[in-house]
Coordinates of C-alpha atoms and ligand atoms in Angstrom, one line a residue:
M1 CA -6.1 37.0 18.0
S2 CA -7.9 39.9 19.4
A3 CA -8.4 41.1 22.9
P4 CA -11.3 39.9 25.0
S5 CA -14.6 41.8 24.3
D6 CA -18.0 41.5 25.7
A7 CA -19.0 39.9 22.6
N8 CA -16.2 37.4 22.9
P9 CA -15.0 36.9 26.6
T10 CA -12.9 34.1 26.1
G11 CA -10.9 36.2 23.6
Q12 CA -10.0 33.3 21.5
S13 CA -12.2 30.8 20.6
L14 CA -13.9 30.9 17.4
W15 CA -17.3 30.3 19.1
G16 CA -16.6 32.6 22.0
G17 CA -20.0 34.3 21.6
R18 CA -21.8 31.7 23.7
F19 CA -19.2 30.9 26.1
S20 CA -18.0 32.6 29.4
A21 CA -15.0 30.5 30.3
K22 CA -11.9 29.4 28.3
P23 CA -11.5 25.7 27.9
A24 CA -9.9 23.9 30.7
D25 CA -6.1 22.6 30.1
I26 CA -7.5 19.0 30.1
M27 CA -10.3 20.0 27.5
Q28 CA -7.5 21.8 25.3
A29 CA -5.2 18.8 25.7
I30 CA -7.5 16.3 24.6
N31 CA -9.1 18.2 21.8
V32 CA -6.5 19.9 20.1
S33 CA -5.3 18.3 16.6
I34 CA -3.2 20.8 15.0
G35 CA -0.1 18.8 15.4
V36 CA -1.3 16.2 13.3
D37 CA -3.7 17.7 11.1
K38 CA -1.2 20.4 10.2
R39 CA -0.5 18.0 7.3
L40 CA -3.5 19.0 5.9
W41 CA -2.5 22.6 5.1
A42 CA -2.3 22.3 1.2
Q43 CA -5.5 20.5 0.9
D44 CA -7.0 23.1 3.5
L45 CA -6.0 26.2 1.4
A46 CA -7.3 24.3 -2.1
G47 CA -10.6 23.7 -0.4
S48 CA -10.7 27.5 1.0
R49 CA -9.8 28.8 -2.4
A50 CA -12.2 26.8 -4.3
H51 CA -14.9 27.9 -1.7
C52 CA -14.0 31.6 -1.6
R53 CA -14.1 31.5 -5.7
M54 CA -17.6 29.8 -5.5
L55 CA -19.2 32.3 -3.0
M56 CA -17.9 35.3 -5.2
A57 CA -19.2 33.7 -8.2
Q58 CA -22.5 33.3 -6.7
A59 CA -22.4 36.9 -4.9
I60 CA -22.6 35.5 -1.6
I61 CA -19.6 37.7 -0.8
T62 CA -18.3 40.7 -2.7
A63 CA -15.6 40.4 -5.1
E64 CA -13.5 43.1 -2.9
D65 CA -14.1 40.6 0.2
G66 CA -13.2 37.5 -2.1
E67 CA -10.0 39.0 -3.2
A68 CA -8.8 40.0 0.1
I69 CA -9.5 36.5 1.2
L70 CA -7.5 34.9 -1.8
G71 CA -4.8 37.5 -1.0
G72 CA -4.3 36.4 2.6
L73 CA -4.4 32.8 1.7
E74 CA -1.5 33.4 -0.6
T75 CA 0.5 35.0 2.3
I76 CA -0.6 32.0 4.5
E77 CA 0.7 29.4 1.9
A78 CA 4.1 31.6 1.7
E79 CA 4.2 31.4 5.5
I80 CA 3.5 27.7 5.6
T81 CA 6.2 27.0 2.8
G82 CA 8.7 29.5 4.4
G83 CA 8.5 27.8 7.5
T84 CA 7.4 30.9 9.3
F85 CA 3.4 30.2 9.8
P86 CA 2.5 30.2 13.5
F87 CA 1.0 26.8 14.3
R88 CA -0.8 27.4 17.4
D89 CA -2.6 24.6 19.8
Q90 CA -4.7 27.3 21.0
Y91 CA -6.5 27.3 17.7
E92 CA -7.1 23.4 17.8
D93 CA -6.6 22.5 14.3
I94 CA -5.6 23.5 11.0
H95 CA -8.8 24.9 9.8
M96 CA -9.0 27.2 12.9
N97 CA -5.1 28.0 12.7
V98 CA -5.3 29.1 9.0
E99 CA -8.8 31.2 9.9
A100 CA -7.3 33.0 12.9
R101 CA -4.0 33.7 10.9
L102 CA -6.2 35.1 7.9
S103 CA -7.9 37.3 10.6
E104 CA -4.5 38.6 12.0
L105 CA -3.8 39.4 8.2
I106 CA -6.7 41.0 6.5
G107 CA -9.2 41.5 9.4
E108 CA -12.8 41.7 9.0
P109 CA -13.5 40.2 5.4
S110 CA -11.7 37.0 6.9
G111 CA -14.8 36.2 8.7
R112 CA -16.9 35.8 5.5
L113 CA -15.1 32.7 4.2
H114 CA -16.6 30.3 6.6
T115 CA -20.1 31.6 5.1
A116 CA -22.0 28.5 4.0
R117 CA -19.3 26.1 5.3
S118 CA -18.6 24.2 8.4
R119 CA -15.5 22.5 9.5
N120 CA -17.5 19.3 9.4
D121 CA -17.5 19.6 5.3
Q122 CA -14.1 21.4 5.5
V123 CA -12.4 18.6 7.2
A124 CA -14.0 15.7 5.4
T125 CA -13.0 17.5 1.8
D126 CA -9.5 18.3 3.0
F127 CA -8.8 14.6 4.0
R128 CA -10.5 13.1 0.9
L129 CA -8.1 15.3 -1.0
W130 CA -5.0 13.9 1.1
V131 CA -5.9 10.4 0.8
R132 CA -6.6 10.7 -3.2
D133 CA -3.2 11.9 -3.4
A134 CA -1.9 9.3 -1.1
C135 CA -3.4 6.7 -3.4
D136 CA -2.2 8.2 -6.5
R137 CA 1.5 8.3 -4.7
T138 CA 1.1 4.8 -3.7
G139 CA 0.1 3.8 -7.2
E140 CA 3.2 5.2 -8.8
Q141 CA 5.5 3.6 -6.3
L142 CA 3.9 0.3 -6.9
K143 CA 4.5 0.8 -10.5
A144 CA 8.1 1.4 -9.9
L145 CA 8.4 -1.7 -7.7
Q146 CA 6.4 -3.8 -10.5
R147 CA 9.2 -2.3 -13.0
A148 CA 12.0 -3.5 -10.9
L149 CA 10.7 -7.0 -10.2
V150 CA 10.1 -7.3 -14.0
D151 CA 13.8 -6.2 -15.0
R152 CA 14.8 -8.8 -12.7
A153 CA 12.5 -11.5 -13.7
D154 CA 13.7 -10.9 -17.2
Q155 CA 17.2 -11.4 -16.5
H156 CA 16.5 -14.7 -14.6
A157 CA 13.8 -16.2 -16.6
G158 CA 15.7 -19.2 -17.2
D159 CA 17.5 -19.6 -14.0
L160 CA 16.2 -22.5 -11.8
M161 CA 15.0 -22.6 -8.3
P162 CA 13.1 -25.0 -6.0
G163 CA 9.5 -24.3 -5.8
F164 CA 8.0 -24.6 -2.6
T165 CA 4.8 -25.8 -0.7
H166 CA 5.0 -26.0 3.0
L167 CA 8.5 -24.3 2.5
Q168 CA 9.4 -28.1 1.3
P169 CA 10.9 -28.5 -2.0
A170 CA 8.1 -29.2 -4.4
Q171 CA 8.7 -28.7 -8.0
P172 CA 11.7 -26.7 -10.0
V173 CA 10.6 -23.2 -10.9
T174 CA 12.5 -20.3 -12.3
L175 CA 13.4 -17.3 -10.3
G176 CA 11.8 -15.1 -13.1
H177 CA 8.5 -16.9 -12.5
H178 CA 8.8 -16.6 -9.0
L179 CA 9.4 -12.8 -9.0
M180 CA 6.7 -12.4 -11.6
A181 CA 4.1 -13.8 -9.0
Y182 CA 4.9 -10.8 -7.1
V183 CA 4.1 -8.4 -10.2
E184 CA 0.7 -9.9 -10.4
M185 CA 0.0 -9.3 -6.7
F186 CA 1.4 -5.8 -6.7
G187 CA -1.0 -5.2 -9.9
R188 CA -3.8 -6.1 -8.1
D189 CA -2.8 -4.0 -5.2
A190 CA -2.6 -0.9 -7.5
G191 CA -5.9 -2.0 -9.1
R192 CA -7.6 -1.6 -5.4
F193 CA -6.0 1.9 -4.7
A194 CA -7.2 2.8 -8.2
D195 CA -10.6 1.4 -7.5
A196 CA -10.8 3.3 -3.8
R197 CA -9.8 6.5 -5.5
A198 CA -12.7 6.4 -8.2
R199 CA -15.0 5.8 -5.6
M200 CA -13.9 8.5 -3.1
N201 CA -13.9 11.1 -5.8
E202 CA -16.7 12.8 -4.7
C203 CA -16.8 16.2 -3.0
P204 CA -18.3 16.7 0.5
L205 CA -17.9 20.6 0.4
G206 CA -21.0 22.5 0.7
A207 CA -22.8 19.7 3.1
A208 CA -22.0 22.2 5.7
A209 CA -22.4 21.2 9.4
L210 CA -24.8 18.3 8.1
A211 CA -27.7 19.7 6.6
G212 CA -26.6 21.5 3.4
S213 CA -26.8 25.2 3.1
P214 CA -29.6 28.0 2.8
F215 CA -27.2 30.0 0.7
A216 CA -27.1 29.7 -3.1
I217 CA -24.1 27.7 -3.2
D218 CA -22.9 26.0 -6.3
R219 CA -21.7 22.5 -5.1
H220 CA -21.0 21.3 -8.6
A221 CA -18.2 24.3 -9.2
T222 CA -16.4 23.5 -6.0
A223 CA -16.3 19.8 -6.9
T224 CA -15.0 20.4 -10.3
A225 CA -12.5 23.0 -9.2
L226 CA -11.1 20.3 -6.6
G227 CA -10.8 17.8 -9.3
F228 CA -13.7 15.7 -7.9
D229 CA -16.2 14.1 -10.4
R230 CA -19.4 15.4 -8.6
P231 CA -20.4 16.7 -5.0
M232 CA -21.5 14.0 -2.7
G233 CA -25.4 13.2 -2.9
N234 CA -26.3 13.3 0.9
S235 CA -25.1 16.1 3.2
L236 CA -25.3 13.7 6.3
D237 CA -23.3 11.2 4.5
A238 CA -20.8 13.4 3.2
V239 CA -19.8 14.9 6.8
S240 CA -19.8 11.6 8.4
D241 CA -18.8 8.6 6.5
R242 CA -14.8 7.7 6.4
D243 CA -15.2 4.7 4.3
F244 CA -12.9 6.2 1.6
A245 CA -10.1 6.2 4.3
L246 CA -11.1 2.7 5.4
E247 CA -10.9 1.4 1.9
S248 CA -7.6 3.0 1.5
L249 CA -6.4 1.1 4.5
S250 CA -7.5 -2.0 3.4
A251 CA -5.8 -1.6 0.2
A252 CA -2.6 -0.6 2.1
S253 CA -3.0 -3.5 4.6
I254 CA -3.3 -6.2 1.7
C255 CA -0.2 -4.5 -0.1
A256 CA 1.6 -4.6 3.0
G257 CA 0.9 -8.3 3.5
H258 CA 2.0 -9.0 -0.1
L259 CA 5.5 -6.8 0.8
S260 CA 5.7 -8.9 4.0
R261 CA 6.0 -12.2 2.2
L262 CA 8.3 -11.0 -0.4
A263 CA 10.4 -9.7 2.6
E264 CA 10.3 -12.8 4.3
E265 CA 11.5 -14.7 1.2
I266 CA 14.6 -12.2 1.1
V267 CA 15.3 -13.0 4.6
V268 CA 15.0 -17.0 4.2
W269 CA 17.1 -17.0 0.9
M270 CA 19.8 -14.6 2.5
T271 CA 20.7 -17.1 5.1
P272 CA 24.0 -19.0 4.5
Q273 CA 21.7 -22.3 4.8
F274 CA 19.8 -21.2 1.7
G275 CA 22.6 -18.9 -0.2
F276 CA 20.2 -18.0 -3.0
V277 CA 20.7 -14.4 -2.6
T278 CA 22.8 -11.7 -1.2
L279 CA 22.6 -7.9 -0.9
P280 CA 25.0 -5.3 -1.2
D281 CA 26.7 -3.5 1.8
D282 CA 24.7 -0.4 1.7
L283 CA 21.3 -2.4 2.0
T284 CA 22.6 -4.6 4.8
T285 CA 23.6 -4.0 8.1
G286 CA 26.3 -5.6 10.6
S287 CA 26.4 -6.7 14.4
S288 CA 28.1 -4.6 17.1
I289 CA 29.4 -7.7 18.4
M290 CA 29.5 -10.5 15.8
P291 CA 31.8 -9.5 13.0
Q292 CA 30.7 -12.1 10.5
K293 CA 27.1 -10.7 10.3
R294 CA 25.3 -9.2 7.4
N295 CA 21.7 -8.8 8.3
P296 CA 18.6 -8.1 6.1
D297 CA 17.4 -5.4 8.4
A298 CA 15.5 -3.5 5.7
A299 CA 13.7 -6.8 4.8
E300 CA 12.8 -7.5 8.2
L301 CA 11.5 -4.0 8.8
V302 CA 9.5 -4.2 5.6
R303 CA 8.2 -7.4 7.1
A304 CA 7.4 -5.7 10.4
K305 CA 5.8 -2.7 8.9
T306 CA 2.6 -4.6 7.9
G307 CA 1.8 -4.4 11.8
R308 CA 1.5 -1.0 11.7
I309 CA -0.2 -1.0 8.4
T310 CA -2.8 -3.5 9.3
G311 CA -3.0 -1.9 13.0
S312 CA -4.2 1.4 11.4
L313 CA -6.8 -0.6 9.4
I314 CA -8.3 -1.8 12.7
A315 CA -7.9 1.3 14.6
L316 CA -10.0 3.6 12.3
S317 CA -12.5 0.6 11.9
T318 CA -12.8 0.6 15.5
V319 CA -13.3 4.3 15.7
M320 CA -16.0 4.5 13.1
K321 CA -18.0 1.7 14.4
G322 CA -21.3 2.7 16.1
L323 CA -21.0 6.3 15.2
P324 CA -24.5 7.7 15.0
L325 CA -24.9 10.2 12.1
A326 CA -23.6 12.9 11.4
Y327 CA -20.3 14.2 12.6
S328 CA -19.1 13.1 15.9
K329 CA -15.6 14.3 17.5
D330 CA -14.5 10.9 17.3
M331 CA -13.7 11.2 13.6
Q332 CA -10.7 13.6 14.3
E333 CA -9.1 10.4 15.4
D334 CA -9.2 9.1 11.6
K335 CA -6.0 11.1 10.6
P336 CA -3.3 9.5 12.8
P337 CA -3.7 5.9 11.5
V338 CA -4.4 7.0 8.1
F339 CA -0.7 9.1 8.2
E340 CA 1.0 6.3 10.1
A341 CA -0.3 3.7 7.5
F342 CA 0.8 5.6 4.3
D343 CA 4.0 6.8 5.7
A344 CA 4.8 3.2 6.6
L345 CA 3.9 1.8 3.4
D346 CA 5.8 4.4 1.5
L347 CA 9.2 3.5 3.3
A348 CA 8.3 -0.1 2.7
L349 CA 7.9 0.1 -1.1
S350 CA 10.6 2.3 -1.4
A351 CA 12.9 -0.1 0.6
M352 CA 11.6 -3.1 -1.5
T353 CA 12.2 -1.6 -4.7
A354 CA 15.8 -0.8 -3.7
M355 CA 16.6 -4.2 -2.5
V356 CA 14.7 -5.8 -5.6
A357 CA 17.1 -3.8 -7.9
A358 CA 20.0 -4.6 -5.8
L359 CA 19.3 -8.2 -5.1
R360 CA 22.3 -10.7 -6.3
P361 CA 21.0 -14.0 -6.9
D362 CA 23.5 -17.2 -6.7
P363 CA 21.9 -19.0 -9.8
V364 CA 24.4 -22.1 -9.2
R365 CA 23.2 -22.5 -5.5
M366 CA 19.4 -22.2 -6.7
R367 CA 20.1 -24.7 -9.5
V368 CA 21.6 -27.2 -7.2
A369 CA 18.8 -27.0 -4.6
A370 CA 16.2 -26.9 -7.4
G371 CA 17.5 -30.4 -8.3
S372 CA 17.4 -31.7 -4.8
G373 CA 14.7 -33.1 -2.7
F374 CA 13.3 -35.3 -5.3
S375 CA 11.8 -32.2 -7.0
T376 CA 10.8 -33.9 -10.2
A377 CA 8.9 -37.0 -8.8
T378 CA 5.5 -35.4 -10.2
D379 CA 7.5 -35.6 -13.6
L380 CA 8.0 -39.0 -13.1
A381 CA 4.5 -39.7 -12.3
D382 CA 3.3 -37.7 -15.1
W383 CA 5.5 -39.8 -17.5
L384 CA 4.0 -43.0 -16.0
V385 CA 0.5 -41.6 -16.9
R386 CA 1.5 -40.2 -20.4
E387 CA 3.7 -43.0 -21.7
L388 CA 2.3 -46.3 -19.9
N389 CA -1.1 -45.0 -19.6
L390 CA -1.2 -45.6 -15.5
P391 CA -3.9 -44.3 -13.8
F392 CA -2.4 -41.0 -12.0
R393 CA -2.9 -42.7 -8.4
R394 CA -1.1 -46.0 -9.4
A395 CA 1.5 -43.7 -11.0
H396 CA 2.0 -41.7 -7.9
H397 CA 2.2 -45.1 -5.5
V398 CA 4.8 -46.0 -8.1
T399 CA 6.7 -42.9 -7.8
G400 CA 6.3 -42.9 -4.1
A401 CA 8.2 -46.0 -4.1
A402 CA 11.0 -45.0 -6.5
V403 CA 11.7 -42.0 -4.0
K404 CA 12.0 -44.4 -1.1
R405 CA 14.4 -46.5 -2.9
A406 CA 16.3 -43.5 -4.1
E407 CA 16.8 -42.2 -0.5
A408 CA 17.8 -45.4 0.5
L409 CA 20.5 -45.6 -2.0
G410 CA 21.1 -42.0 -1.2
V411 CA 20.9 -41.2 -4.8
D412 CA 18.6 -38.7 -6.9
L413 CA 15.7 -40.0 -9.0
M414 CA 18.1 -39.1 -12.1
Q415 CA 20.7 -41.5 -10.6
L416 CA 18.5 -44.3 -9.7
P417 CA 19.2 -47.0 -12.1
L418 CA 16.9 -48.3 -14.9
T419 CA 16.4 -51.8 -13.1
E420 CA 15.3 -50.3 -9.7
L421 CA 12.8 -48.3 -11.6
Q422 CA 11.6 -51.4 -13.5
T423 CA 11.5 -53.5 -10.6
L424 CA 8.6 -51.0 -9.4
E425 CA 7.0 -50.8 -12.8
P426 CA 8.2 -53.1 -15.7
G427 CA 7.5 -50.8 -18.6
V428 CA 9.7 -48.1 -17.8
T429 CA 12.2 -47.3 -20.5
E430 CA 15.4 -45.4 -20.5
A431 CA 13.5 -42.5 -22.0
V432 CA 12.2 -41.7 -18.7
Y433 CA 15.3 -39.9 -17.7
K434 CA 14.8 -37.3 -20.1
V435 CA 11.9 -35.7 -17.8
L436 CA 13.7 -36.2 -14.6
S437 CA 16.2 -33.2 -14.9
P438 CA 15.0 -29.7 -13.4
E439 CA 15.6 -28.0 -16.7
A440 CA 13.2 -30.4 -18.4
S441 CA 10.6 -30.2 -15.6
C442 CA 10.3 -26.3 -16.0
A443 CA 10.5 -26.3 -19.8
S444 CA 7.6 -28.8 -20.0
R445 CA 5.3 -26.5 -17.8
Q446 CA 4.1 -24.5 -20.8
S447 CA 0.4 -24.1 -19.7
F448 CA -0.7 -20.5 -19.3
G449 CA 1.1 -19.0 -16.6
G450 CA 3.4 -21.7 -16.2
T451 CA 6.7 -21.8 -15.1
A452 CA 8.4 -22.7 -18.5
P453 CA 10.6 -19.8 -19.4
D454 CA 8.7 -19.1 -22.5
Q455 CA 5.6 -18.7 -20.6
V456 CA 7.4 -16.4 -18.1
R457 CA 9.0 -14.3 -21.0
A458 CA 5.5 -13.9 -22.6
R459 CA 4.2 -12.6 -19.0
I460 CA 7.0 -10.6 -18.8
A461 CA 6.3 -8.8 -22.2
D462 CA 2.8 -8.3 -21.3
W463 CA 3.7 -6.6 -18.1
R464 CA 6.2 -4.5 -19.8
R465 CA 3.5 -3.2 -22.3
R466 CA 1.0 -2.5 -18.9
L467 CA 3.7 -0.6 -17.1
Ligands
LIG501 N1 -10.3 18.8 13.7 C1 -11.7 18.4 13.6 C2 -11.5 16.8 12.8 O1 -10.5 16.6 12.2 C3 -12.4 19.3 12.4 C4 -13.8 19.2 12.5 C5 -14.4 19.7 13.8 N2 -15.8 19.9 13.7 C6 -16.6 20.1 14.9 N3 -17.8 20.0 14.7 N4 -15.9 20.0 15.9 O2 -12.5 16.2 12.9

């Protein structure tokens, strides 16, 4: 910036007046954050513009100085977008880099921009703006993923597959029903990001260092200019909480958990043993040694990103724990986990959307699997209750015996001779076979939200309206 002078012997720090020595190398090394927080440049410029205009409107700075500042900020924006802006470690963070550059560009008026402001309310504002955008972007990505799932569910609303519990065949479902389960999950995830956004949408700017400002600032004006609903109500809280970041990371962590489950299912379904789905060449990888391989790397990486994302939540929760009010430098460590988590989530959502759109199910193999493992045993028990008025526990016992007998004979329930069934329960008639096919089993589950294709199609129609 300027050469060392009597007033500022260190010649570089914005707080040079009180200091007579430069920071040690290690001080600078641990303190510097520009490498990370340069990502806040657009938010930092937006905050500075709003603050500058408010200072002008309140006659805290002159129109002339204000215009000079706004012009300088314009130049800085052009430099940053043009790739010529000098990001310098010596100026610690994005706020000081912008201010130092502003001083080089416009000289004295630059020093008036920081009137009634502190980096504490500045960074809190910038970071809220960034996280708010990230929540909005994630909401859009979730919608895109949901649309892809709804489209695939529509195509496969009538295609049977085994439904599992404990990853053991349980009852037949449809692939459409299975995919729509994730549409519900991702819908709640989107709701969590929207809730977090609504709660975070209050403006810290004007809290200044911690106690507010003696200048006649207009916090409502800056809040409105930056798209916030209102200024935050307590200046200490405004500069010192990062719950908005934690809440977004919680939403990200839960969402990553959902993604990991679908990713895991794709991995399992793609094994030759299952053979339920394949992915096209461009979404799989091969092996450098085993020529036969087609690996679901993208799904595995989506599954793994959960570690980073949930790790980020733990990291920031731990940073924030036990911090006294108001600002502490610990809070500079808030940005890396948030950037890392949202970068990972962005990739994971995009990769999952691409995989869902490209998935090639094998309805024949899934249908065969749906009918194996005595998957309609519950239907037999239900029939005994409905038609013969057996208590369910008794019906369950009879059915268990039927499964045991079928297993011994090496046949399906469908193929178990009527005489065998009648040995176990004399009232059984030929009509029972109607409920023992996987198709009948699925079609009978007409309860709201059940797997019957009509039900699934109704939920698909609901979601199409909402998306
Ligand atoms: N780089 C700092 C951060 O991210 C900006 C705020 C610095 N405030 C301070 N009082 N040292 O938190």
